Amino acid sequence: MAERGFETEVIKKEKKNKYALACSFIASFISILMGYDTGVMSGAMLFIQEDLKVSDAQIQVLAGILNACALVGSLTAGRISDLIGRRYTIVIGAAIFLVGSVLMGLGLNFAMLMSGRCIAGVGVGYALMIAPVYSAEISSPSSRGFLSSLPEICINLGILSGYLANFAFGKLPLIYGWRAMLGFASIPSVFLAASVLMMPESPRWLVMQGRLKDARDILLRVSNSKEEADERLGEMKATVGIDKECAADVVAVTSKHHGEGVWREILQPTPAVRRVLIATVGIHVFQHATGIEAVVLYSPRIFKKAGLVTKEQQFLATIAVGVFKTVFILLAILLVDRVGRRKMLLGSLTGMITSLVGLGAVLTVVERSEQRLVWAEVLCVVFVLSFVSSFSSGLGPVTWVYCSEIFPLRLRAQGASLGVAINRLMNSAMSMSFISLYKAITIGGAFFLFAGIGIFAWVFYYKCCPETKGRALEDDMMEVFTRPGDKKPEQN
């Protein structure tokens, strides 16, 4: 009988883990839309420039405007998610992205195309802020790294889907091809908005509203055991100022966790919160300053510079980039809770720096040569694949895992919004400047510059990003960033 009871418990445990995984995947699905738009634009830009007769400068703006507008979404999504909940914030993000995709798909002129991309950018800001926060808040410490990596996996799946769409729709007549590429994103937007109804709300957000019974019911479904659910609920109660022993179904919460005073605490932080902010800003800045956007968004141009002259060759090589990114991101999520965040960041950057130096050297040789160099074409593809593999095995997923877990609950939504805003600002800056950069210092010089920035990034992560693997999201996490002599932060 005891044996049978044990078997029942194991089955329940598996179901709960699968339920948490399913919830996180649905929440992260919004990131597929963002990834698709990034991937598909890399090829669509070539056709848009040919069809609408726009300049390189206009193409740069078109590429980067999505992420500039994502600032609006990311900075407002935190406040909105605190007011209406994480789940319905995802619905808003999907709806905004749907409108933008429809406008881009119509694309009657460059102004309409830009308008659609701006609106879609706001939806992207919502996606990048809310998906990691929801995944982190619904997962247990033992699986948080895995589940919090799902948004990054979905971004990479979206990028790969975009590359495949380039190859498939690129065969259509010019007037229809790029419009089909961009408009296709509206279909999964509808699917996401409907699927979100199957998701539970974040238990942490429910505790912030004083809805303890609802939070406990959800925790019983997403935790590995009843004991773990009770422990997590107790930690959440304490964080918002509710007695751990309180057994009421609904209570009035006196703590302010709806955004009031949060920005003041972020702008006038305690020493521990200041270290969290420094880590957040740095990790988001260096994620893009090391060149990933240049490779993902402009890979067809890079391959063309290396000697791959036809669009079909460029798109096939670009599809390989998407495949390698996706494979290595899957490998990374299997390791993040075992190896740890810090080791994966440092190992990832080491591979990226090596690849950037090799890519810069090869492209420099190609630019100075007057004849086709087949070996250089091969090495260019190899170094690009090595670079995206290194990025996806650490810096890509760990950035979102790390920044979604290091803020205390009272600051998490707004802190995540700030991180996403910085991330999109850097992404936009890289997208809008890469063509001008490589025209100014050569394409090889651009990648040598990224390698130099990578060295600074390695030192920063080593000094400012302590390990957080296995830590609870509540008080334990702040202990990681507290130093002897720091004043203990007050609980609001």
Tab-separated table of C-alpha atoms in Angstrom:
chain	number	residue	atom	x	y	z
A	1	MET	CA	0.000	0.000	0.000
A	2	ALA	CA	2.857	2.329	0.880
A	3	GLU	CA	4.484	1.355	-2.397
A	4	ARG	CA	1.323	2.258	-4.284
A	5	GLY	CA	1.134	5.598	-2.487
A	6	PHE	CA	4.740	6.317	-3.491
A	7	GLU	CA	3.973	5.548	-7.120
A	8	THR	CA	0.966	7.874	-6.996
A	9	GLU	CA	3.141	10.658	-5.613
A	10	VAL	CA	5.706	10.164	-8.411
A	11	ILE	CA	2.961	10.373	-11.037
A	12	LYS	CA	1.598	13.566	-9.466
A	13	LYS	CA	5.074	15.011	-9.394
A	14	GLU	CA	5.552	14.372	-13.108
A	15	LYS	CA	2.168	15.905	-13.935
A	16	LYS	CA	2.929	19.022	-11.959
A	17	ASN	CA	6.288	19.475	-13.642
A	18	LYS	CA	4.684	19.036	-17.048
A	19	TYR	CA	2.003	21.558	-16.127
A	20	ALA	CA	4.599	24.160	-15.112
A	21	LEU	CA	6.475	23.472	-18.350
A	22	ALA	CA	3.298	23.871	-20.427
A	23	CYS	CA	2.389	27.158	-18.699
A	24	SER	CA	5.873	28.570	-19.222
A	25	PHE	CA	5.892	27.514	-22.869
A	26	ILE	CA	2.554	29.211	-23.589
A	27	ALA	CA	3.787	32.378	-21.870
A	28	SER	CA	7.038	32.188	-23.822
A	29	PHE	CA	5.263	31.671	-27.138
A	30	ILE	CA	4.980	35.437	-27.469
A	31	SER	CA	8.777	35.426	-27.808
A	32	ILE	CA	8.458	33.319	-30.980
A	33	LEU	CA	6.709	36.290	-32.581
A	34	MET	CA	9.587	38.570	-31.669
A	35	GLY	CA	12.168	36.066	-32.955
A	36	TYR	CA	10.257	35.536	-36.190
A	37	ASP	CA	10.161	39.258	-36.889
A	38	THR	CA	13.920	39.534	-36.324
A	39	GLY	CA	14.763	36.517	-38.473
A	40	VAL	CA	12.398	37.269	-41.334
A	41	MET	CA	13.516	40.896	-41.570
A	42	SER	CA	17.101	39.797	-42.343
A	43	GLY	CA	15.934	38.515	-45.733
A	44	ALA	CA	12.883	40.727	-46.250
A	45	MET	CA	15.131	43.819	-46.175
A	46	LEU	CA	16.810	42.696	-49.391
A	47	PHE	CA	13.454	42.486	-51.210
A	48	ILE	CA	12.049	45.662	-49.590
A	49	GLN	CA	15.066	47.645	-50.761
A	50	GLU	CA	14.626	46.293	-54.284
A	51	ASP	CA	10.831	46.817	-54.397
A	52	LEU	CA	10.425	50.170	-52.621
A	53	LYS	CA	13.768	51.592	-53.811
A	54	VAL	CA	14.874	52.716	-50.343
A	55	SER	CA	18.416	53.589	-49.264
A	56	ASP	CA	20.773	51.757	-46.877
A	57	ALA	CA	20.091	54.464	-44.283
A	58	GLN	CA	16.334	53.814	-44.486
A	59	ILE	CA	16.922	50.058	-44.233
A	60	GLN	CA	18.984	50.579	-41.075
A	61	VAL	CA	16.181	52.622	-39.527
A	62	LEU	CA	13.609	50.007	-40.561
A	63	ALA	CA	15.735	47.276	-38.964
A	64	GLY	CA	16.230	49.113	-35.691
A	65	ILE	CA	12.928	50.944	-35.223
A	66	LEU	CA	11.208	47.826	-33.873
A	67	ASN	CA	13.558	47.706	-30.904
A	68	ALA	CA	13.439	51.468	-30.349
A	69	CYS	CA	9.645	51.243	-30.074
A	70	ALA	CA	10.024	48.181	-27.839
A	71	LEU	CA	11.266	50.643	-25.207
A	72	VAL	CA	7.711	51.939	-24.885
A	73	GLY	CA	6.341	48.436	-24.415
A	74	SER	CA	8.975	47.307	-21.957
A	75	LEU	CA	8.717	50.398	-19.740
A	76	THR	CA	4.914	50.243	-19.543
A	77	ALA	CA	4.536	46.447	-19.351
A	78	GLY	CA	5.907	46.225	-15.803
A	79	ARG	CA	3.356	48.666	-14.412
A	80	ILE	CA	0.518	47.070	-16.384
A	81	SER	CA	1.478	43.555	-15.294
A	82	ASP	CA	1.389	44.688	-11.653
A	83	LEU	CA	-2.090	46.131	-12.178
A	84	ILE	CA	-3.868	43.475	-14.258
A	85	GLY	CA	-1.618	40.443	-13.834
A	86	ARG	CA	1.056	38.705	-15.853
A	87	ARG	CA	-1.388	36.614	-17.911
A	88	TYR	CA	-3.478	39.413	-19.388
A	89	THR	CA	-0.374	41.472	-20.063
A	90	ILE	CA	0.660	38.699	-22.465
A	91	VAL	CA	-2.719	39.032	-24.232
A	92	ILE	CA	-2.186	42.784	-24.665
A	93	GLY	CA	1.293	42.183	-26.087
A	94	ALA	CA	-0.011	39.617	-28.588
A	95	ALA	CA	-2.844	41.938	-29.692
A	96	ILE	CA	-0.457	44.832	-30.286
A	97	PHE	CA	1.883	42.593	-32.280
A	98	LEU	CA	-1.080	41.364	-34.370
A	99	VAL	CA	-1.958	44.921	-35.433
A	100	GLY	CA	1.658	45.647	-36.341
A	101	SER	CA	1.993	42.436	-38.374
A	102	VAL	CA	-1.142	43.187	-40.393
A	103	LEU	CA	0.138	46.669	-41.271
A	104	MET	CA	3.553	45.297	-42.294
A	105	GLY	CA	1.896	42.592	-44.369
A	106	LEU	CA	-0.091	45.207	-46.279
A	107	GLY	CA	2.947	47.492	-46.646
A	108	LEU	CA	1.452	49.799	-49.302
A	109	ASN	CA	4.410	52.153	-48.861
A	110	PHE	CA	7.469	52.685	-46.688
A	111	ALA	CA	5.539	54.867	-44.212
A	112	MET	CA	2.956	52.121	-43.580
A	113	LEU	CA	5.729	49.570	-43.240
A	114	MET	CA	7.476	51.737	-40.648
A	115	SER	CA	4.211	52.295	-38.754
A	116	GLY	CA	3.533	48.571	-38.579
A	117	ARG	CA	7.054	47.852	-37.394
A	118	CYS	CA	6.769	50.515	-34.675
A	119	ILE	CA	3.499	49.034	-33.381
A	120	ALA	CA	4.934	45.508	-33.495
A	121	GLY	CA	7.911	46.837	-31.548
A	122	VAL	CA	5.673	47.825	-28.638
A	123	GLY	CA	4.376	44.244	-28.599
A	124	VAL	CA	7.967	42.980	-28.602
A	125	GLY	CA	8.675	45.098	-25.513
A	126	TYR	CA	5.787	43.402	-23.725
A	127	ALA	CA	7.022	39.965	-24.807
A	128	LEU	CA	10.563	40.450	-23.595
A	129	MET	CA	9.497	41.788	-20.212
A	130	ILE	CA	6.614	39.517	-19.261
A	131	ALA	CA	7.632	36.061	-20.521
A	132	PRO	CA	10.785	35.642	-18.361
A	133	VAL	CA	9.054	37.152	-15.300
A	134	TYR	CA	6.066	34.810	-15.574
A	135	SER	CA	8.304	31.760	-16.125
A	136	ALA	CA	10.508	32.652	-13.158
A	137	GLU	CA	7.537	33.267	-10.851
A	138	ILE	CA	5.737	30.038	-11.676
A	139	SER	CA	8.782	27.739	-11.432
A	140	SER	CA	10.445	26.141	-8.424
A	141	PRO	CA	14.116	26.902	-7.639
A	142	SER	CA	15.245	23.497	-8.969
A	143	SER	CA	13.784	24.114	-12.432
A	144	ARG	CA	13.762	27.913	-12.631
A	145	GLY	CA	16.794	28.128	-14.915
A	146	PHE	CA	15.243	25.664	-17.347
A	147	LEU	CA	11.799	27.280	-17.421
A	148	SER	CA	13.149	30.842	-17.462
A	149	SER	CA	15.207	29.901	-20.539
A	150	LEU	CA	12.088	29.040	-22.527
A	151	PRO	CA	11.580	32.632	-23.793
A	152	GLU	CA	15.077	32.560	-25.292
A	153	ILE	CA	14.385	29.149	-26.860
A	154	CYS	CA	11.219	30.545	-28.373
A	155	ILE	CA	13.070	33.585	-29.710
A	156	ASN	CA	15.514	31.249	-31.461
A	157	LEU	CA	12.715	29.071	-32.819
A	158	GLY	CA	11.121	32.256	-34.124
A	159	ILE	CA	14.375	33.392	-35.745
A	160	LEU	CA	14.773	30.000	-37.446
A	161	SER	CA	11.136	30.176	-38.631
A	162	GLY	CA	11.847	33.636	-40.052
A	163	TYR	CA	14.876	32.350	-41.962
A	164	LEU	CA	12.815	29.480	-43.373
A	165	ALA	CA	10.081	31.944	-44.369
A	166	ASN	CA	12.690	33.989	-46.250
A	167	PHE	CA	13.670	30.917	-48.241
A	168	ALA	CA	10.056	29.820	-48.895
A	169	PHE	CA	8.359	33.163	-49.621
A	170	GLY	CA	11.417	34.495	-51.442
A	171	LYS	CA	10.343	32.416	-54.428
A	172	LEU	CA	7.110	34.444	-54.797
A	173	PRO	CA	6.902	37.490	-57.096
A	174	LEU	CA	8.723	40.470	-55.587
A	175	ILE	CA	5.537	42.428	-54.816
A	176	TYR	CA	4.096	39.554	-52.727
A	177	GLY	CA	7.153	37.815	-51.263
A	178	TRP	CA	8.312	40.207	-48.556
A	179	ARG	CA	4.719	41.131	-47.642
A	180	ALA	CA	3.896	37.459	-47.084
A	181	MET	CA	7.040	37.121	-44.945
A	182	LEU	CA	6.019	39.964	-42.639
A	183	GLY	CA	2.258	39.393	-42.576
A	184	PHE	CA	2.554	35.710	-41.688
A	185	ALA	CA	3.344	36.645	-38.061
A	186	SER	CA	-0.282	37.706	-37.512
A	187	ILE	CA	-1.442	34.059	-37.499
A	188	PRO	CA	0.405	32.863	-34.357
A	189	SER	CA	-0.577	36.118	-32.598
A	190	VAL	CA	-4.211	35.007	-32.679
A	191	PHE	CA	-3.269	31.527	-31.467
A	192	LEU	CA	-1.376	32.965	-28.498
A	193	ALA	CA	-4.194	35.258	-27.395
A	194	ALA	CA	-6.550	32.246	-27.311
A	195	SER	CA	-4.075	29.885	-25.623
A	196	VAL	CA	-3.423	32.222	-22.726
A	197	LEU	CA	-6.889	31.398	-21.350
A	198	MET	CA	-5.522	27.958	-20.400
A	199	MET	CA	-2.773	29.467	-18.259
A	200	PRO	CA	-3.020	30.183	-14.535
A	201	GLU	CA	-2.038	33.562	-13.146
A	202	SER	CA	1.367	33.961	-11.509
A	203	PRO	CA	1.046	32.802	-7.857
A	204	ARG	CA	3.368	35.593	-6.762
A	205	TRP	CA	1.133	38.206	-8.359
A	206	LEU	CA	-1.909	36.633	-6.654
A	207	VAL	CA	-0.164	36.879	-3.267
A	208	MET	CA	0.554	40.547	-4.011
A	209	GLN	CA	-3.232	40.969	-4.384
A	210	GLY	CA	-3.903	39.074	-1.139
A	211	ARG	CA	-5.551	36.148	-2.981
A	212	LEU	CA	-3.860	33.443	-0.928
A	213	LYS	CA	-6.199	30.539	-1.714
A	214	ASP	CA	-5.895	31.077	-5.471
A	215	ALA	CA	-2.113	31.292	-5.152
A	216	ARG	CA	-1.924	28.096	-3.091
A	217	ASP	CA	-4.114	26.182	-5.556
A	218	ILE	CA	-1.785	27.106	-8.404
A	219	LEU	CA	1.351	26.360	-6.375
A	220	LEU	CA	0.031	22.856	-5.657
A	221	ARG	CA	-0.140	22.283	-9.410
A	222	VAL	CA	3.257	23.718	-10.374
A	223	SER	CA	5.364	22.584	-7.373
A	224	ASN	CA	6.986	19.180	-6.948
A	225	SER	CA	5.230	18.466	-3.656
A	226	LYS	CA	2.715	19.874	-1.172
A	227	GLU	CA	5.587	20.714	1.171
A	228	GLU	CA	7.337	22.732	-1.526
A	229	ALA	CA	4.107	24.557	-2.368
A	230	ASP	CA	3.586	25.516	1.287
A	231	GLU	CA	7.194	26.639	1.618
A	232	ARG	CA	7.014	28.812	-1.491
A	233	LEU	CA	3.705	30.310	-0.370
A	234	GLY	CA	5.189	31.130	3.029
A	235	GLU	CA	8.135	32.932	1.398
A	236	MET	CA	5.804	34.950	-0.803
A	237	LYS	CA	3.612	35.929	2.148
A	238	ALA	CA	6.607	37.131	4.110
A	239	THR	CA	7.859	39.166	1.163
A	240	VAL	CA	4.628	41.171	0.884
A	241	GLY	CA	4.199	41.554	4.652
A	242	ILE	CA	1.663	38.776	5.354
A	243	ASP	CA	2.120	36.476	8.350
A	244	LYS	CA	3.413	33.078	7.170
A	245	GLU	CA	0.846	31.348	9.397
A	246	CYS	CA	-2.096	33.269	7.942
A	247	ALA	CA	-4.689	30.740	6.686
A	248	ALA	CA	-7.265	33.155	5.264
A	249	ASP	CA	-8.361	32.794	1.641
A	250	VAL	CA	-8.200	36.516	0.944
A	251	VAL	CA	-6.442	39.236	2.925
A	252	ALA	CA	-5.953	42.964	2.571
A	253	VAL	CA	-2.344	43.646	1.592
A	254	THR	CA	-0.891	46.754	3.161
A	255	SER	CA	2.476	46.535	1.394
A	256	LYS	CA	2.812	48.509	-1.789
A	257	HIS	CA	3.702	46.145	-4.610
A	258	HIS	CA	1.742	47.698	-7.436
A	259	GLY	CA	4.446	50.101	-8.597
A	260	GLU	CA	3.990	52.832	-5.979
A	261	GLY	CA	7.408	53.953	-4.797
A	262	VAL	CA	9.183	51.238	-6.794
A	263	TRP	CA	10.931	53.594	-9.177
A	264	ARG	CA	12.035	55.695	-6.212
A	265	GLU	CA	13.646	52.626	-4.652
A	266	ILE	CA	15.311	51.772	-7.970
A	267	LEU	CA	16.635	55.321	-8.420
A	268	GLN	CA	17.711	55.571	-4.739
A	269	PRO	CA	18.789	51.961	-4.133
A	270	THR	CA	20.285	50.210	-1.159
A	271	PRO	CA	23.826	48.840	-1.737
A	272	ALA	CA	22.483	45.353	-2.546
A	273	VAL	CA	19.874	46.672	-4.986
A	274	ARG	CA	22.536	48.909	-6.549
A	275	ARG	CA	24.640	45.811	-7.293
A	276	VAL	CA	21.587	44.118	-8.779
A	277	LEU	CA	21.011	47.154	-11.012
A	278	ILE	CA	24.651	47.240	-12.125
A	279	ALA	CA	24.531	43.540	-12.991
A	280	THR	CA	21.248	44.006	-14.875
A	281	VAL	CA	22.429	47.003	-16.893
A	282	GLY	CA	25.784	45.428	-17.706
A	283	ILE	CA	24.497	42.031	-18.742
A	284	HIS	CA	21.879	43.567	-21.072
A	285	VAL	CA	24.329	46.061	-22.601
A	286	PHE	CA	26.983	43.463	-23.351
A	287	GLN	CA	24.503	40.925	-24.729
A	288	HIS	CA	24.126	43.120	-27.811
A	289	ALA	CA	27.331	45.168	-27.758
A	290	THR	CA	29.263	41.982	-28.566
A	291	GLY	CA	27.659	41.780	-32.014
A	292	ILE	CA	24.859	39.219	-31.985
A	293	GLU	CA	22.360	41.563	-33.659
A	294	ALA	CA	24.792	42.289	-36.482
A	295	VAL	CA	25.152	38.575	-37.200
A	296	VAL	CA	21.478	37.596	-36.824
A	297	LEU	CA	19.940	40.553	-38.677
A	298	TYR	CA	22.598	41.114	-41.321
A	299	SER	CA	23.884	37.568	-41.909
A	300	PRO	CA	22.902	37.575	-45.633
A	301	ARG	CA	25.036	40.717	-46.122
A	302	ILE	CA	27.936	39.165	-44.194
A	303	PHE	CA	27.809	36.039	-46.338
A	304	LYS	CA	27.619	38.206	-49.459
A	305	LYS	CA	30.763	40.049	-48.347
A	306	ALA	CA	32.468	36.678	-47.886
A	307	GLY	CA	31.654	35.648	-51.470
A	308	LEU	CA	28.253	33.922	-51.372
A	309	VAL	CA	26.659	35.903	-54.189
A	310	THR	CA	23.183	34.437	-54.800
A	311	LYS	CA	20.223	35.021	-52.471
A	312	GLU	CA	19.625	31.258	-52.303
A	313	GLN	CA	23.178	30.635	-51.052
A	314	GLN	CA	22.858	33.441	-48.522
A	315	PHE	CA	19.483	32.191	-47.241
A	316	LEU	CA	20.692	28.584	-46.939
A	317	ALA	CA	23.728	29.709	-44.923
A	318	THR	CA	21.421	31.889	-42.812
A	319	ILE	CA	19.117	28.910	-42.153
A	320	ALA	CA	22.191	27.060	-40.842
A	321	VAL	CA	22.703	29.984	-38.417
A	322	GLY	CA	19.139	29.530	-37.167
A	323	VAL	CA	19.558	25.762	-36.760
A	324	PHE	CA	22.809	26.098	-34.773
A	325	LYS	CA	21.311	28.822	-32.560
A	326	THR	CA	18.322	26.635	-31.773
A	327	VAL	CA	20.308	23.447	-31.110
A	328	PHE	CA	22.732	25.145	-28.748
A	329	ILE	CA	20.012	27.012	-26.879
A	330	LEU	CA	18.363	23.652	-26.195
A	331	LEU	CA	21.680	22.333	-24.905
A	332	ALA	CA	22.085	25.408	-22.698
A	333	ILE	CA	18.753	25.009	-20.935
A	334	LEU	CA	19.622	21.442	-20.029
A	335	LEU	CA	22.812	22.668	-18.361
A	336	VAL	CA	21.842	25.985	-16.765
A	337	ASP	CA	20.514	24.454	-13.521
A	338	ARG	CA	23.475	22.048	-13.289
A	339	VAL	CA	26.455	24.102	-14.397
A	340	GLY	CA	25.283	27.472	-13.083
A	341	ARG	CA	24.749	30.906	-14.598
A	342	ARG	CA	28.191	32.383	-14.030
A	343	LYS	CA	30.211	29.559	-15.600
A	344	MET	CA	27.968	29.504	-18.653
A	345	LEU	CA	28.316	33.266	-19.138
A	346	LEU	CA	32.115	33.175	-18.965
A	347	GLY	CA	32.443	30.075	-21.164
A	348	SER	CA	30.042	31.523	-23.727
A	349	LEU	CA	31.958	34.794	-23.985
A	350	THR	CA	35.267	32.982	-24.411
A	351	GLY	CA	33.905	31.167	-27.470
A	352	MET	CA	32.331	34.345	-28.841
A	353	ILE	CA	35.561	36.349	-28.577
A	354	THR	CA	37.548	33.628	-30.356
A	355	SER	CA	34.946	33.414	-33.142
A	356	LEU	CA	34.813	37.202	-33.592
A	357	VAL	CA	38.580	37.428	-33.960
A	358	GLY	CA	38.521	34.638	-36.567
A	359	LEU	CA	35.594	36.203	-38.444
A	360	GLY	CA	37.258	39.612	-38.454
A	361	ALA	CA	40.486	38.155	-39.809
A	362	VAL	CA	38.763	36.188	-42.603
A	363	LEU	CA	36.610	39.115	-43.753
A	364	THR	CA	39.653	41.409	-43.743
A	365	VAL	CA	41.512	38.978	-46.039
A	366	VAL	CA	38.476	38.742	-48.358
A	367	GLU	CA	38.156	42.527	-48.609
A	368	ARG	CA	41.806	42.885	-49.596
A	369	SER	CA	41.704	40.091	-52.148
A	370	GLU	CA	40.701	40.697	-55.756
A	371	GLN	CA	39.739	37.076	-56.427
A	372	ARG	CA	37.237	34.635	-54.965
A	373	LEU	CA	38.580	32.698	-51.955
A	374	VAL	CA	36.559	29.532	-51.416
A	375	TRP	CA	38.411	28.674	-48.205
A	376	ALA	CA	37.514	32.114	-46.834
A	377	GLU	CA	33.829	31.569	-47.660
A	378	VAL	CA	33.903	28.276	-45.762
A	379	LEU	CA	35.741	29.771	-42.775
A	380	CYS	CA	33.341	32.728	-42.679
A	381	VAL	CA	30.380	30.361	-42.361
A	382	VAL	CA	32.244	28.279	-39.765
A	383	PHE	CA	33.116	31.297	-37.595
A	384	VAL	CA	29.568	32.707	-37.832
A	385	LEU	CA	28.144	29.327	-36.764
A	386	SER	CA	30.730	29.107	-33.968
A	387	PHE	CA	29.811	32.613	-32.784
A	388	VAL	CA	26.039	32.017	-32.662
A	389	SER	CA	26.596	28.604	-31.023
A	390	SER	CA	28.727	30.190	-28.290
A	391	PHE	CA	26.182	32.969	-27.781
A	392	SER	CA	23.266	30.551	-27.565
A	393	SER	CA	25.059	28.250	-25.137
A	394	GLY	CA	25.338	30.974	-22.495
A	395	LEU	CA	24.951	34.699	-23.028
A	396	GLY	CA	21.664	34.382	-24.944
A	397	PRO	CA	19.545	32.412	-22.457
A	398	VAL	CA	21.389	33.213	-19.219
A	399	THR	CA	20.845	36.966	-19.628
A	400	TRP	CA	17.087	36.493	-19.297
A	401	VAL	CA	17.299	33.833	-16.584
A	402	TYR	CA	19.675	35.907	-14.480
A	403	CYS	CA	17.853	39.226	-14.775
A	404	SER	CA	14.423	37.708	-14.130
A	405	GLU	CA	15.528	36.199	-10.828
A	406	ILE	CA	17.883	38.661	-9.111
A	407	PHE	CA	15.367	41.430	-8.283
A	408	PRO	CA	13.340	41.152	-5.046
A	409	LEU	CA	9.609	40.647	-5.569
A	410	ARG	CA	8.678	44.252	-4.796
A	411	LEU	CA	10.970	45.448	-7.629
A	412	ARG	CA	10.804	42.522	-10.042
A	413	ALA	CA	8.292	43.703	-12.633
A	414	GLN	CA	9.711	47.233	-12.858
A	415	GLY	CA	13.291	45.978	-12.666
A	416	ALA	CA	12.638	43.543	-15.489
A	417	SER	CA	11.067	46.384	-17.491
A	418	LEU	CA	14.176	48.492	-16.992
A	419	GLY	CA	16.388	45.613	-18.129
A	420	VAL	CA	14.304	45.017	-21.247
A	421	ALA	CA	14.341	48.740	-22.060
A	422	ILE	CA	18.143	48.777	-21.935
A	423	ASN	CA	18.282	45.550	-23.955
A	424	ARG	CA	16.031	46.983	-26.677
A	425	LEU	CA	17.951	50.276	-26.706
A	426	MET	CA	21.200	48.396	-27.339
A	427	ASN	CA	19.538	46.162	-29.905
A	428	SER	CA	18.162	49.190	-31.719
A	429	ALA	CA	21.527	50.977	-31.647
A	430	MET	CA	23.299	47.939	-33.114
A	431	SER	CA	20.603	47.377	-35.762
A	432	MET	CA	20.623	50.997	-36.878
A	433	SER	CA	24.396	51.418	-37.002
A	434	PHE	CA	25.968	48.194	-38.318
A	435	ILE	CA	25.930	49.108	-42.030
A	436	SER	CA	27.362	52.563	-41.267
A	437	LEU	CA	29.915	50.997	-38.906
A	438	TYR	CA	31.303	48.515	-41.392
A	439	LYS	CA	31.390	51.152	-44.121
A	440	ALA	CA	33.460	53.349	-41.798
A	441	ILE	CA	35.955	50.809	-40.388
A	442	THR	CA	35.483	47.832	-42.798
A	443	ILE	CA	33.419	44.771	-41.995
A	444	GLY	CA	36.463	42.950	-40.595
A	445	GLY	CA	37.228	45.922	-38.353
A	446	ALA	CA	33.662	45.865	-37.036
A	447	PHE	CA	34.071	42.299	-35.790
A	448	PHE	CA	37.466	43.056	-34.233
A	449	LEU	CA	35.704	45.884	-32.364
A	450	PHE	CA	33.035	43.447	-31.112
A	451	ALA	CA	35.804	41.096	-29.934
A	452	GLY	CA	37.386	43.912	-27.902
A	453	ILE	CA	34.050	44.707	-26.293
A	454	GLY	CA	33.695	40.985	-25.530
A	455	ILE	CA	36.889	41.094	-23.454
A	456	PHE	CA	35.475	43.943	-21.342
A	457	ALA	CA	32.242	41.971	-20.984
A	458	TRP	CA	34.126	38.901	-19.714
A	459	VAL	CA	35.802	40.977	-16.979
A	460	PHE	CA	32.475	42.580	-16.027
A	461	TYR	CA	30.673	39.247	-15.645
A	462	TYR	CA	33.563	37.853	-13.625
A	463	LYS	CA	33.513	40.806	-11.223
A	464	CYS	CA	29.838	41.775	-10.995
A	465	CYS	CA	27.689	38.672	-11.584
A	466	PRO	CA	27.727	36.222	-8.637
A	467	GLU	CA	26.255	32.738	-8.985
A	468	THR	CA	22.499	32.424	-8.331
A	469	LYS	CA	21.903	28.749	-9.142
A	470	GLY	CA	19.447	27.048	-6.763
A	471	ARG	CA	18.694	30.176	-4.744
A	472	ALA	CA	15.120	31.008	-3.690
A	473	LEU	CA	13.625	34.046	-5.412
A	474	GLU	CA	12.829	35.759	-2.149
A	475	ASP	CA	15.319	36.720	0.616
A	476	ASP	CA	18.049	34.247	-0.453
A	477	MET	CA	18.648	36.083	-3.723
A	478	MET	CA	19.323	39.419	-2.040
A	479	GLU	CA	21.861	37.742	0.221
A	480	VAL	CA	23.923	36.968	-2.882
A	481	PHE	CA	24.300	40.693	-3.566
A	482	THR	CA	24.721	41.790	0.058
A	483	ARG	CA	28.201	42.552	1.376
A	484	PRO	CA	29.404	42.756	4.993
A	485	GLY	CA	28.579	46.172	6.390
A	486	ASP	CA	25.580	46.759	4.114
A	487	LYS	CA	22.464	48.113	5.790
A	488	LYS	CA	19.730	45.513	5.676
A	489	PRO	CA	17.049	46.624	3.159
A	490	GLU	CA	13.719	47.520	4.655
A	491	GLN	CA	10.644	45.517	3.705
A	492	ASN	CA	7.834	47.748	2.478
